[in-house]
Each structure stands twice: as C-alpha cells, then as structure tokens.
CSV table of C-alpha atoms and ligand atoms in Angstrom, one decimal:
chain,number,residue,atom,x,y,z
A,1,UNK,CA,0.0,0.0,0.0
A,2,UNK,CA,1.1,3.4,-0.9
A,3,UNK,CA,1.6,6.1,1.7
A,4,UNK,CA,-0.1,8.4,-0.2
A,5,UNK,CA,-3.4,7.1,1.1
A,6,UNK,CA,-3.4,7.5,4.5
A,7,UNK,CA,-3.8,11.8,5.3
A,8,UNK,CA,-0.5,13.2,6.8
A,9,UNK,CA,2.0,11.8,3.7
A,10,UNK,CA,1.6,13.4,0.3
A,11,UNK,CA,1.4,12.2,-3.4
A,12,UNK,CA,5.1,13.8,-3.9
A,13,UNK,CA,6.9,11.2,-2.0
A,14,UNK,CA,5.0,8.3,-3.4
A,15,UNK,CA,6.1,9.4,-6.7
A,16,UNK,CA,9.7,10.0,-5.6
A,17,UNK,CA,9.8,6.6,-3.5
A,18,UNK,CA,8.6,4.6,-6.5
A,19,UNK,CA,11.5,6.1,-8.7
A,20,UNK,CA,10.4,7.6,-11.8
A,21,UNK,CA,14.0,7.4,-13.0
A,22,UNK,CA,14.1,11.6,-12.9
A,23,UNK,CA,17.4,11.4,-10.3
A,24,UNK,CA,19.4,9.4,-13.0
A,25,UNK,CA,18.4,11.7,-15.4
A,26,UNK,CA,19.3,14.4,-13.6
A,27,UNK,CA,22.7,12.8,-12.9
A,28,UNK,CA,23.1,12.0,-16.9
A,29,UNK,CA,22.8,15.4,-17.5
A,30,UNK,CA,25.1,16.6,-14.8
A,31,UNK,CA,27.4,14.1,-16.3
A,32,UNK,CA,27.1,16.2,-19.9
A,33,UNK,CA,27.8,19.1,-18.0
A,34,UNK,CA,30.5,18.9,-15.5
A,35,UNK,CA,33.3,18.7,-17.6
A,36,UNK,CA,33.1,22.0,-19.6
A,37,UNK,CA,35.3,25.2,-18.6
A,38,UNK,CA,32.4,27.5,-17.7
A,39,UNK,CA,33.6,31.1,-16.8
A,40,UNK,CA,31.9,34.0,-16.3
A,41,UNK,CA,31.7,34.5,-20.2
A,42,UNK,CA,32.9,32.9,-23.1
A,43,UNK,CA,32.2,29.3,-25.0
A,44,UNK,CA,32.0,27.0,-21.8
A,45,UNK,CA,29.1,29.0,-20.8
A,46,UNK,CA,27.5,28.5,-24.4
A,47,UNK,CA,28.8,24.9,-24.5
A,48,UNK,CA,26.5,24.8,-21.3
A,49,UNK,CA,23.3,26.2,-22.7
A,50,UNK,CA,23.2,24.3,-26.4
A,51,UNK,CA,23.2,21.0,-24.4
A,52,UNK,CA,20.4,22.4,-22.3
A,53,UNK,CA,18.9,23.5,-25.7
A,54,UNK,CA,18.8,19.7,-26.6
A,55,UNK,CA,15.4,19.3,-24.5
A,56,UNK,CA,14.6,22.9,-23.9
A,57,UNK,CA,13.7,25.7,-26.6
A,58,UNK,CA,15.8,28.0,-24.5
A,59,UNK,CA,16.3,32.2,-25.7
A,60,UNK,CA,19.8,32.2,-25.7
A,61,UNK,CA,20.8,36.0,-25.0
A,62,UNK,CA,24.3,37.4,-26.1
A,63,UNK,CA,25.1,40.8,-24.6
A,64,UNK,CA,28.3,42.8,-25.8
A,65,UNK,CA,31.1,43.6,-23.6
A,66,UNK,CA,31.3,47.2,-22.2
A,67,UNK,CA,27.1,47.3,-22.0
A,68,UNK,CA,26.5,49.2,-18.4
A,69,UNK,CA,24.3,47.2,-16.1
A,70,UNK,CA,23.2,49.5,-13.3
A,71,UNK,CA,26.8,49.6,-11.1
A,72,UNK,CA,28.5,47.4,-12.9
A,73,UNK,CA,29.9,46.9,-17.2
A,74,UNK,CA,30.0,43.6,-19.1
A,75,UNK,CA,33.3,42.1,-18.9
A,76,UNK,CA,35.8,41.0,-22.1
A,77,UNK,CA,35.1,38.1,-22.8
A,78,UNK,CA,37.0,34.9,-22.0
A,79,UNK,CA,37.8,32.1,-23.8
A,80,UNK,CA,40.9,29.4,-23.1
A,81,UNK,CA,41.9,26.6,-25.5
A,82,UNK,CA,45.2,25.3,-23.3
A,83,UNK,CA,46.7,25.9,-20.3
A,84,UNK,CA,49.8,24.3,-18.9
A,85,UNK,CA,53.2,24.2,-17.2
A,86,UNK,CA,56.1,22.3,-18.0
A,87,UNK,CA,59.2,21.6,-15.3
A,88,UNK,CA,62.8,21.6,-15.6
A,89,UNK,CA,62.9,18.1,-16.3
A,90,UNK,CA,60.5,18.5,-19.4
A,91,UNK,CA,57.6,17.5,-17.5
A,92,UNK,CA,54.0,18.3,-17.6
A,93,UNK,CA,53.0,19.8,-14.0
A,94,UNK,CA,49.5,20.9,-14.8
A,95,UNK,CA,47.3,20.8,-17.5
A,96,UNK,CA,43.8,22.1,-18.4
A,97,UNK,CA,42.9,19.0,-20.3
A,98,UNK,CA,42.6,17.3,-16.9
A,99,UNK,CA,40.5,19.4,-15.0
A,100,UNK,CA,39.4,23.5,-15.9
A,101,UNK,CA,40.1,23.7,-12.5
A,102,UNK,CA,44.0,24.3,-12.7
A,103,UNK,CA,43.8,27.4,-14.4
A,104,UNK,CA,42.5,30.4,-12.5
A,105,UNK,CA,39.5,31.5,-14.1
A,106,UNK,CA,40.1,34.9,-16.5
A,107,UNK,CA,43.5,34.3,-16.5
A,108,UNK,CA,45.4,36.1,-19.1
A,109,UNK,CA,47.7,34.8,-21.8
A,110,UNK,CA,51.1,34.1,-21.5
A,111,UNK,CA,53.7,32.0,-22.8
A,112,UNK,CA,56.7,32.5,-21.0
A,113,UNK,CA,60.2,30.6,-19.1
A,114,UNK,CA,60.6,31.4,-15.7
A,115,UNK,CA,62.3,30.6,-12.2
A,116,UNK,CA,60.4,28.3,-9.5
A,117,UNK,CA,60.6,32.3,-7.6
A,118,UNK,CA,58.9,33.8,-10.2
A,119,UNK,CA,56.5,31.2,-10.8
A,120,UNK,CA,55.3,30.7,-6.9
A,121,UNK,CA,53.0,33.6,-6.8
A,122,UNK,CA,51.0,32.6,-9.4
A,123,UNK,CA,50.1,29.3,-8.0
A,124,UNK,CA,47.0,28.7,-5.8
A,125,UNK,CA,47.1,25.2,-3.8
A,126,UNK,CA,45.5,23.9,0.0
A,127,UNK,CA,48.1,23.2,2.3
A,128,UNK,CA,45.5,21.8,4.6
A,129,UNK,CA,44.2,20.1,1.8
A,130,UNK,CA,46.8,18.8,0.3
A,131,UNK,CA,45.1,16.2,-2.3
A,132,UNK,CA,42.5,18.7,-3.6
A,133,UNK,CA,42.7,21.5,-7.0
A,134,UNK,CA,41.3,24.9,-5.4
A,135,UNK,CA,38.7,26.8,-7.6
A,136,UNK,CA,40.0,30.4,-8.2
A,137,UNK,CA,39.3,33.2,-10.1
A,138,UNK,CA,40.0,36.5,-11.5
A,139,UNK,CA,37.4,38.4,-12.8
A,140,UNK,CA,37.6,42.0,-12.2
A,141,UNK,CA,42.2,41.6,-11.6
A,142,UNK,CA,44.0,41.0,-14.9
A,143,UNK,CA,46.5,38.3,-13.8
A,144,UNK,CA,46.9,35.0,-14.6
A,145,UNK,CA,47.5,31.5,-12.4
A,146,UNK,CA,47.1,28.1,-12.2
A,147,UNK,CA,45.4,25.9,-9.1
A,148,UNK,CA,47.5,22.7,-8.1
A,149,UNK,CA,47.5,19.8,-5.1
A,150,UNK,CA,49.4,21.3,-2.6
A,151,UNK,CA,51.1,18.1,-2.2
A,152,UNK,CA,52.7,18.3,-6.4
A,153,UNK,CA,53.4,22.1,-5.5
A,154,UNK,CA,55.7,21.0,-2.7
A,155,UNK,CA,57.7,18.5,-4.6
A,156,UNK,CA,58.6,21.2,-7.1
A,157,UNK,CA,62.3,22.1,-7.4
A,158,UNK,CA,64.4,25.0,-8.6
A,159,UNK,CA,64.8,25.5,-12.3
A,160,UNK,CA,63.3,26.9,-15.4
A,161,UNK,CA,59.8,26.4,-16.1
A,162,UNK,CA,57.7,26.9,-19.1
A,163,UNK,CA,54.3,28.6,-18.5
A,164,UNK,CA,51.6,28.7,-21.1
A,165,UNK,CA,48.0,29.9,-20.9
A,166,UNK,CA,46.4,30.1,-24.6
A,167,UNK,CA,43.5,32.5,-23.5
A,168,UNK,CA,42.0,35.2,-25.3
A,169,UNK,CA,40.5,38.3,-23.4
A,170,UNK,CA,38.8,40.6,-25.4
A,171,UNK,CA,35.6,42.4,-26.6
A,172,UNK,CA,32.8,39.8,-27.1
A,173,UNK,CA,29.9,38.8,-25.1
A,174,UNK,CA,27.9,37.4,-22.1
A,175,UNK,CA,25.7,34.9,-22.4
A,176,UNK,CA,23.0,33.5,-20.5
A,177,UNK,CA,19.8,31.7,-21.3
A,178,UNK,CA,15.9,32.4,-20.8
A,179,UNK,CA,13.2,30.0,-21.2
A,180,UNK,CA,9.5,30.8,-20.8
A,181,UNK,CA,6.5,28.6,-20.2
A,182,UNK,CA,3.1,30.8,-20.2
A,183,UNK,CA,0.7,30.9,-18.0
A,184,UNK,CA,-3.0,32.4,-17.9
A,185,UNK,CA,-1.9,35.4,-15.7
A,186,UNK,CA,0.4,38.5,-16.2
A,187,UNK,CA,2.2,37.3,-13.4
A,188,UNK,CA,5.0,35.3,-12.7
A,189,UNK,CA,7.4,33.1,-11.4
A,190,UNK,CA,11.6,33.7,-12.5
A,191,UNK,CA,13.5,30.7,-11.5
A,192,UNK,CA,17.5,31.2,-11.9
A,193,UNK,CA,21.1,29.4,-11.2
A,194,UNK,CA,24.3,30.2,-12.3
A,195,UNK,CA,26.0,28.7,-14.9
A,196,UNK,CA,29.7,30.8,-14.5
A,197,UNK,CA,31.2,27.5,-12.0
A,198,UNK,CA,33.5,24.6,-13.9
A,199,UNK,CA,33.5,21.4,-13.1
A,200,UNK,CA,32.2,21.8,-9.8
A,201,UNK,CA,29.7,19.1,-9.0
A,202,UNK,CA,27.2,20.1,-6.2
A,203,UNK,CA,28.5,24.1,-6.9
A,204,UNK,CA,26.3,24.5,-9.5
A,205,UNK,CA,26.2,21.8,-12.1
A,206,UNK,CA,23.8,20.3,-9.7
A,207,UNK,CA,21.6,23.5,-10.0
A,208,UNK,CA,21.8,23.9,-13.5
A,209,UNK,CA,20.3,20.2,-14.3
A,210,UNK,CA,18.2,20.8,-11.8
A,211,UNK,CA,16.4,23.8,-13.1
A,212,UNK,CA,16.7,22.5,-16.6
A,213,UNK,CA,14.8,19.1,-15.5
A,214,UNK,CA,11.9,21.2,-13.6
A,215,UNK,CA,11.8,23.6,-16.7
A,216,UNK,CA,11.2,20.1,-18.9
A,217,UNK,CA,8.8,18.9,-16.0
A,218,UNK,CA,6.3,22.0,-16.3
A,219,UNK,CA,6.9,22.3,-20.2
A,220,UNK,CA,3.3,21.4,-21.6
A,221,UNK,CA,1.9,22.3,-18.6
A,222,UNK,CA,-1.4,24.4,-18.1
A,223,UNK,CA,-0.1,26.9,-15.8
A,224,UNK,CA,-1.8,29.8,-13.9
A,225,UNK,CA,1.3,31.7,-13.6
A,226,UNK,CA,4.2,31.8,-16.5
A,227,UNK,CA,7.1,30.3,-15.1
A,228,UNK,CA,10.4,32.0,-16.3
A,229,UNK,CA,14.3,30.6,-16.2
A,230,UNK,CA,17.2,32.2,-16.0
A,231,UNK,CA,20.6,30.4,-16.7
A,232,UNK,CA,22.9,33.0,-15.9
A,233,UNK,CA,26.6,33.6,-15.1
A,234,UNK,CA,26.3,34.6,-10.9
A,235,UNK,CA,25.7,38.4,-10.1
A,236,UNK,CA,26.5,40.0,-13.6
A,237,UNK,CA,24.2,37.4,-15.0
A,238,UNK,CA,21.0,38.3,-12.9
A,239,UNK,CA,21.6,42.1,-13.5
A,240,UNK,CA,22.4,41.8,-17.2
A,241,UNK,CA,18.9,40.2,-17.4
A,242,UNK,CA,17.0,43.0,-15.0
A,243,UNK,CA,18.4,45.7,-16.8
A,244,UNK,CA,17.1,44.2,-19.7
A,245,UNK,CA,13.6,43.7,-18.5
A,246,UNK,CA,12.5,46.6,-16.8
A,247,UNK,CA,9.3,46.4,-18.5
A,248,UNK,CA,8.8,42.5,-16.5
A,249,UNK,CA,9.8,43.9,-13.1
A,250,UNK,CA,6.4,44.5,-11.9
A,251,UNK,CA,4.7,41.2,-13.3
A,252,UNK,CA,7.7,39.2,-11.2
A,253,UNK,CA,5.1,37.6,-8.6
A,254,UNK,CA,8.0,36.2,-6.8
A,255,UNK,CA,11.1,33.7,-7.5
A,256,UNK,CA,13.7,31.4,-6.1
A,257,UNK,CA,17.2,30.5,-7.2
A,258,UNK,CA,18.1,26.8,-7.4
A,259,UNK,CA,22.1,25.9,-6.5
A,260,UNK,CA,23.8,23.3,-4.6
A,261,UNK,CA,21.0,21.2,-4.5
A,262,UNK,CA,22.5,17.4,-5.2
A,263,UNK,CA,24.4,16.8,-2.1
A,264,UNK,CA,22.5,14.6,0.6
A,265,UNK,CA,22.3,17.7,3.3
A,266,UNK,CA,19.0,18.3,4.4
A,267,UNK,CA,16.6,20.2,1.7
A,268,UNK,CA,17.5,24.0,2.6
A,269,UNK,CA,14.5,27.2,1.9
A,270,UNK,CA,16.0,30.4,2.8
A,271,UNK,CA,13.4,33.1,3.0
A,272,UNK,CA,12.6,36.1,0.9
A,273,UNK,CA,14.3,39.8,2.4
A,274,UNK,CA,10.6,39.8,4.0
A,275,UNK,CA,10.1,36.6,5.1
A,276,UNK,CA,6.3,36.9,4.6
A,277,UNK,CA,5.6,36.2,0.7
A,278,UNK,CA,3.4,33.9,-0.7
A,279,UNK,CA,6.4,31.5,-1.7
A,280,UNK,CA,7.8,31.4,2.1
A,281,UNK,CA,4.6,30.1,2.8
A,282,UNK,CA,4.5,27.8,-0.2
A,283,UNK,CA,7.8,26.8,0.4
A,284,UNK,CA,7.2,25.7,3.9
A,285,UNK,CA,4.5,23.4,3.4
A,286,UNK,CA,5.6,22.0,0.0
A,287,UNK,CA,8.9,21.1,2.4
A,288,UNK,CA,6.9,19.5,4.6
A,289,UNK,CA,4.6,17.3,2.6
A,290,UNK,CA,7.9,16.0,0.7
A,291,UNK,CA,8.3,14.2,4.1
A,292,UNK,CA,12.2,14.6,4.0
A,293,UNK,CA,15.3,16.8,6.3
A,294,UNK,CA,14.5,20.1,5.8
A,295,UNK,CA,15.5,23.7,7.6
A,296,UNK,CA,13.9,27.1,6.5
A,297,UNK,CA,16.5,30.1,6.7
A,298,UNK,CA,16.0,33.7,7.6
A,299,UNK,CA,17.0,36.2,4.7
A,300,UNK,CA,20.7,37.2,4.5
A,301,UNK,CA,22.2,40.0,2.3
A,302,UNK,CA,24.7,36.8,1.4
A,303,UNK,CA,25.1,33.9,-0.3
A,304,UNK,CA,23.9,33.2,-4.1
A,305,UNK,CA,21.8,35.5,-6.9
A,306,UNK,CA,18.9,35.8,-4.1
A,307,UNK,CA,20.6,38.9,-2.7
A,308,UNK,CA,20.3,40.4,-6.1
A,309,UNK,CA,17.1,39.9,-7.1
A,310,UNK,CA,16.2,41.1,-3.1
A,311,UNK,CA,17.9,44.4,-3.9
A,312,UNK,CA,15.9,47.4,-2.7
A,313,UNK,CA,15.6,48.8,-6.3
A,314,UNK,CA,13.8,46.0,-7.5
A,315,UNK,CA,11.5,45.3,-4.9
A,316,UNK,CA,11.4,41.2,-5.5
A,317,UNK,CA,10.5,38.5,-3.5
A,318,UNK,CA,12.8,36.0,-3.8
A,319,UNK,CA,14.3,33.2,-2.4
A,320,UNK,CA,16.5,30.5,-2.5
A,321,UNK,CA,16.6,26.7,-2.6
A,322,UNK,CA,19.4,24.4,-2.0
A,323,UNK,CA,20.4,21.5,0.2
A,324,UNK,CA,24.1,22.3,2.0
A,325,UNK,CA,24.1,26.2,1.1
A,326,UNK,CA,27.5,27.1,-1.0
A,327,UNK,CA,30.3,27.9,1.6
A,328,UNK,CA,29.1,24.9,4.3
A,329,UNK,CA,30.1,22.1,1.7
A,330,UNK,CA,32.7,20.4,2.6
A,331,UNK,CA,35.3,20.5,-0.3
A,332,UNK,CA,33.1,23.3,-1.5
A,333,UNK,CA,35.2,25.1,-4.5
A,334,UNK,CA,37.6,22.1,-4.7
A,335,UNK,CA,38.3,19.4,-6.6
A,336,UNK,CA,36.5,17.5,-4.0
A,337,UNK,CA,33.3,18.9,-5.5
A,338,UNK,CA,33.1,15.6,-7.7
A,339,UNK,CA,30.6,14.0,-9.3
A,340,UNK,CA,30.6,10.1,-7.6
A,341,UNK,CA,29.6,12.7,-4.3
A,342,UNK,CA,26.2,13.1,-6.3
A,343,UNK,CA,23.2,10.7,-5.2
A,344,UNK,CA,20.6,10.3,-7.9
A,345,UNK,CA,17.8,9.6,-5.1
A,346,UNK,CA,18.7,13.1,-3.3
A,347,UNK,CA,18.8,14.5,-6.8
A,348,UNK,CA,15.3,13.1,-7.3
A,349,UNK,CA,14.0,14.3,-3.9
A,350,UNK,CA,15.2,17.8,-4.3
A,351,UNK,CA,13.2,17.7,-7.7
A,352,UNK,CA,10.2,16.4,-6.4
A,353,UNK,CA,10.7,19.3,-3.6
A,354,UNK,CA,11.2,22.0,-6.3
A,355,UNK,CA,7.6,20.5,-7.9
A,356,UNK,CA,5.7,20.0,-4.9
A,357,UNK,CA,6.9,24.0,-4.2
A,358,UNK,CA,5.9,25.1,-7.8
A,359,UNK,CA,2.3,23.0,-7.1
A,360,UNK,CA,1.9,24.6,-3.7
A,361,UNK,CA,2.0,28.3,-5.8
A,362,UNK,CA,-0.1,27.3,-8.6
A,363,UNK,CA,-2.5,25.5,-6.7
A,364,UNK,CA,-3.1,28.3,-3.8
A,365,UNK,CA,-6.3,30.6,-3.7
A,366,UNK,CA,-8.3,32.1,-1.3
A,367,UNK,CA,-11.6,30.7,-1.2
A,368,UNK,CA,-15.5,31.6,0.6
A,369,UNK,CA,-17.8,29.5,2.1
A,370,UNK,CA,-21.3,30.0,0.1
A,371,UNK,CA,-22.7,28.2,3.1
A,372,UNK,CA,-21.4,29.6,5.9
A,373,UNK,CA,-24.0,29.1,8.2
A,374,UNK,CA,-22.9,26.2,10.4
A,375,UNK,CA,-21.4,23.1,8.5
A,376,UNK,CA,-23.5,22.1,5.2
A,377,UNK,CA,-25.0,18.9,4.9
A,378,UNK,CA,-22.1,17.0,3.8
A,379,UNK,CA,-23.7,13.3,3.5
A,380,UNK,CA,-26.3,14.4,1.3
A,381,UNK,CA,-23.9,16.1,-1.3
A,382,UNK,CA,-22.0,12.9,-1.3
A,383,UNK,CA,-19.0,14.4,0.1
A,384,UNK,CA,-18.7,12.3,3.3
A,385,UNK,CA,-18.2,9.0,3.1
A,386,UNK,CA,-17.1,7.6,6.4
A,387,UNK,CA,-17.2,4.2,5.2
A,388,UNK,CA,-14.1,4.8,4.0
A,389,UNK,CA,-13.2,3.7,0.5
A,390,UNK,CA,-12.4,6.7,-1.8
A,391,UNK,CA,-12.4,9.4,1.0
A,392,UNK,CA,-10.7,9.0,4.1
A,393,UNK,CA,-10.3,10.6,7.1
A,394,UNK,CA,-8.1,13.1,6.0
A,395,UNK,CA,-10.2,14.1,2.9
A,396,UNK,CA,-13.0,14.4,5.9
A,397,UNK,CA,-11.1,16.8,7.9
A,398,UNK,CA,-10.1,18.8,5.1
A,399,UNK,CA,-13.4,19.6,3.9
A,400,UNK,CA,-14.2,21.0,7.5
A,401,UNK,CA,-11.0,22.7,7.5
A,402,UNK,CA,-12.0,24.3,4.3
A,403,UNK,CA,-15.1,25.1,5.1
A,404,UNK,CA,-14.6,26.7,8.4
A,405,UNK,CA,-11.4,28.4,7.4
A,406,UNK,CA,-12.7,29.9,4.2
A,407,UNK,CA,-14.2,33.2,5.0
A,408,UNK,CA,-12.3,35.5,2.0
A,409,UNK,CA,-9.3,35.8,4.2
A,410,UNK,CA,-7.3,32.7,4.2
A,411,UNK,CA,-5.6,30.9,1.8
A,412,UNK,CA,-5.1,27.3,1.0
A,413,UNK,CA,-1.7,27.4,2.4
A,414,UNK,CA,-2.4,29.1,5.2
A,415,UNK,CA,-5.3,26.2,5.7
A,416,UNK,CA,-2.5,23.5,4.8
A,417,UNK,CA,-0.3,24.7,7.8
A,418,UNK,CA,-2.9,25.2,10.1
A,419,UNK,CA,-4.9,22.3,9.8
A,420,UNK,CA,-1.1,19.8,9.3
A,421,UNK,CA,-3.1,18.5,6.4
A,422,UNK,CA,-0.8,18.0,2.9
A,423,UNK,CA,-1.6,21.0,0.9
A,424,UNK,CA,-2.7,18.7,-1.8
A,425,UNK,CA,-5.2,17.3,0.2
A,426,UNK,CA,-7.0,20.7,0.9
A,427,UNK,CA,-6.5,21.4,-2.5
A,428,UNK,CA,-8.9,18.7,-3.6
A,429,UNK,CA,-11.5,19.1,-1.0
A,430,UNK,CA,-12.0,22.5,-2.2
A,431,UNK,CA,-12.1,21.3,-5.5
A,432,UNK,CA,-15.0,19.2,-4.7
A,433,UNK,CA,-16.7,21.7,-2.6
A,434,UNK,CA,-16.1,23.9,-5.8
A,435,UNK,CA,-18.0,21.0,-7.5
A,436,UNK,CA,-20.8,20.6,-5.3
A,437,UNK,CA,-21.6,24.7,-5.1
A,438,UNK,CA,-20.4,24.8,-1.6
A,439,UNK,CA,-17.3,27.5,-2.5
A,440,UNK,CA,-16.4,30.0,-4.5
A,441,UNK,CA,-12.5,31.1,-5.3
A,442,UNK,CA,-11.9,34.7,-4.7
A,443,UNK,CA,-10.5,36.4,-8.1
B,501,LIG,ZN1,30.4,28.8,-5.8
C-alpha cells in the first residue's frame, strides 16, 4: 500500500519513492555538463546552454562587452583553448585537459620561461588540503594563475619552467539563457542558477540540471502563472537580465534561485528579504509534505543570486533553494566537489521538492464559504463517506477545514499549515466543494 493514502503523507513522496527514474536523469545530464570550462563569459558557458537546448527551446541571450548594467559593465570576454606548465625536467605539472580547474579563471595569456621564484605567486594550492585542486578566479584583476594539489606544488624544485596559458581576453559577449512557459496570468514566477562555475559538482552543475529538469517537468503544462528561467553567469548574469527587462519587473510575482542542490544535506529554503511572501509560505508546506530533512533560513544579504534579485531597487521577493548552502560544503570550490559525491535519489527528492513547491504556488487561492452558516450537509452532497473507500479521514477533515477556514481571508496554504493537512489534500477538498456549489475562489 502506498503512503499516499493514509492523510499526513503526500502524493510527492510516493512518486519519488517509487522512482520515476528523474534522479538518474538528472545525474546523466550533470554528467554532460560537469566537464566544460564554464567562466563568467565565453564558449563553456555556451557549450552549457546548447546541451540544455537539446530538451529545452531556450532564448539564448548574447550581450556585448562594455554594455552598463546599473553599477556594474560587461566584462571581455573569456575564452581558453590550453593551459599548462612544463618543469625543468621537461615535465608536464599541470594541464587544463585534466581538469578546468588548474587554471585560474580569466586568466590572461602568457607564454613564458621562468624561475620556480617567479612562478610561486602565481600558484593557488590547500596546504590543509593537500590532495585537492582549489577553484579560483579572477574576474575583475588581470593576472593569470594556475590551481594545483598542494602536495605536487611541494615536490617542485628550482629550475626553469615553461608557463603557457592560450586564452583570449577581449571584446565579445555574455551569455545566458531564458526559457519561458506561459501561463493564464500576467504574473510570474523567474526561476534562476548560475552557470559561471567549472567542473564543480554540487556548486552548481547540480543547480543547472536541476532547473533544466523542472523547466522540462512544467513544459506542456497548463499553468496559472508563466514560469520563467534564467541560466545565468552569478551576479552580472541576474543584473544583465534586470536591466534588460524593466518592462517584467512589476509582473515578477516572486522567484527562487536553485544551486547546490544534489548533495545529501538536508533540503535548505532560505526566505525572501521579508520573510512573509506567498512563496515562504509555499515553500514551507511544499517542504513539509515532501516528508524529507529540511530547515527554512532567515534572509541574509549573502550567499547566491537571491541577494540580487532582493535588492531594494527592485522590490522582488525571492528566495533561494538548495540543500548544504555554498560555503558549508565540505570541499566546496575544490576538486573535491566531484561527481561520484552526487546521489541520484537526493537528486530526485530535491526535484520532487522543487515540484511539490511550484504546485503549492499554482495551486493556492483564497476561497468563501457559500454556506457559511454552520457546516453544510455534507452526507447528502455525497461528500462524506465515512465508510471509508475513496475518501478517508483526511479528505474528511479537510473539507471542514476548508469550510470553516474559508471566509475571504485565508488561503489554502495558510489552511494546509494550520490544519497539518498535505496542501494537496486541501486542495482537492475545495475542489470538490467547488464542485458541489459549496465554495467559490476569490478572483
Ligand atoms: Zn560557488
């Protein structure tokens, strides 16, 4: 028997317990992914969007260098085709082709001999970590570096070394990607990651399939609200795009960002700068029903694109969804960051978690009771059924719930925390009062 019968467990987990296979497929796709040397800019982050493009008609949006985006200017763009360095002995110390981690990320070119002196301050290793690559970069500094084990930085000697980095800094673009599913409403919800990290598992190739595979599970959908996504290189990305659509900013009903969501750390909500939006709400009780480790977060001017989007100027609620937020991964901008740390079932769970949240919006309302005069006759509409069967006791309690609660001033959310019951289950019992006349949804 199913769990999804009895009242406090939801349909969400049944679906995810079963295994619909969408965790692997996640994980294929993160697969595709990890290897490519995103950057902030450049052909990585294109790379990135045209296999998205394989099962999404995403916008892809290329926006010249030197464009001014409220306090900040599109960077040159980046691009890399080698990267390596060669000891005295003739060789090979590093090289790009085995991870896009060993070169520090905007690094400029240069091809060039020099002492083990000269060549120190340009390399980035853990000495408390002494197996793993560091993640750097350089965005806004012209330099150039490469990112090593601290234990095959210790075992170099004195001598010449040959340096080469075979990037290209110059005028181009910055790219990021827009999909967008309508919906009946001018109104809705923007759902973004970042696509600027390399091969960096959990940090954020985990968010990008992530949003891609809810994109592909709402396309075809009838929605109330359009849903919009936004894969975007971090900060510059999200501004690039709200410069851009100033006309859009008042029809932004709310939004969340999706990173570092495939670890196994407990399912993570941090709250918008408000704390008191429809989607906190949402976002609480769709957490709940999914029946797994959860925590809901205050608001904090730090972290990912969130603190963005929750700039004064632009007035959006938004928050953020993840499991171990960014900087409490362990390993977190290392090589550690690797793929075999990646579950498919917590992959699958925090998908079903970023459904059951989009569900909880699209299915909330505020309803009235057209009979609010002490409880209708329930038994003669068909509607309670004590016998069990199709209805049970939840179903029961939810239609009271319902009725009682729905006086024009709460919604179905509020009515799912209150009453414990799944938000899925109030949701169908005032579908069927809706059915038998009983209750009206407020426009
Ligand atoms: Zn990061």
């Amino acid at each position: 028997m199913s769990a999804g019968t009895s009242a406090g467990v939801p349909a969400v987990v049944d679906r995810a317990r079963e295994g619909d296979g969408l965790g692997e497929r996640t994980l294929a796709l993160m697969r595709d992914l990890f290897p490519l040397c995103r950057s902030l800019t450049g052909d990585g982050v294109r790379e990135t969007l045209r296999i998205l493009r394989r099962d999404l008609p995403l916008e892809i949006h290329e926006v010249p260098t030197g464009t001014p985006v409220f306090d900040w200017t599109v960077p040159e763009e980046w691009n890399i085709r080698a990267a390596h360095i060669t000891g005295p002995d003739g060789r090979r110390i590093v090289d790009l082709r085995d991870s896009p981690l060993h070169v520090v990320s905007y690094s400029e070119p240069v091809d060039a001999r020099m002492s083990l002196k000269e060549l120190l301050p340009h390399l980035h290793s853990l000495p408390d970590e002494p197996d793993l690559i560091p993640y750097r970069t350089s965005y806004w500094a012209r330099t150039w570096g490469f990112c090593l084990a601290h234990r095959t930085l210790r075992q170099l000697t004195d001598g010449e070394y040959r340096v080469v980095i075979d990037s290209t800094l110059r005028p181009g673009h910055l790219t990021y990607g827009e999909l967008e599913l309508p919906g009946e409403r001018d109104e809705e919800i923007l759902i973004t990651t970042y696509v600027c990290h390399p091969s960096l598992a959990n940090d954020n190739v985990s968010g990008i399939a992530m949003a891609a595979m809810l994109a592909r599970e709402l396309s075809g959908r009838r929605l109330r609200r359009r849903h919009r996504f936004l894969f975007a290189p971090a900060t510059i990305g999200p501004l690039t795009w709200l410069a851009a659509s100033r006309d859009r900013w008042a029809t932004i009903h709310s939004g969340f960002t999706v990173a570092c969501i495939g670890d196994d750390g407990p399912l993570t909500y941090k709250r918008t700068r408000d704390g008191n939006a429809e989607l906190d709400l949402a976002a609480e009780v769709a957490l709940r029903d999914a029946g797994i480790a959860h925590r809901l977060v205050d608001f904090e001017p730090w972290g990912g694109d969130e603190r963005q989007f929750s700039s004064p100027g632009f007035g959006l609620r938004f928050g953020a969804l993840s499991r171990t937020a960014h900087a409490a991964y362990p390993g977190n901008h290392t090589s550690a960051d690797d793929l075999p740390r990646i579950r498919p079932d917590a992959l699958q769970a925090s998908l079903h978690a970023c459904l059951g949240l989009v569900d909880a919006l699209e299915g909330n309302g505020t309803w009235r009771n057209l009979s609010p005069f002490g409880e209708p006759q329930l038994g003669r509409r068909g509607l309670y059924d004590s016998a069990g069967g199709k209805v049970g006791r939840g179903d029961e309690r939810a239609l009271l719930w319902v009725l009682n609660q729905s006086d024009g001033t709460r919604s179905l959310l509020e009515i799912a925390r209150r009453s414990q019951l799944p938000f899925a289950t109030v949701q169908r019992a005032a579908q069927r009062l809706r059915d038998a006349e009983l209750l009206a949804e407020l426009a």
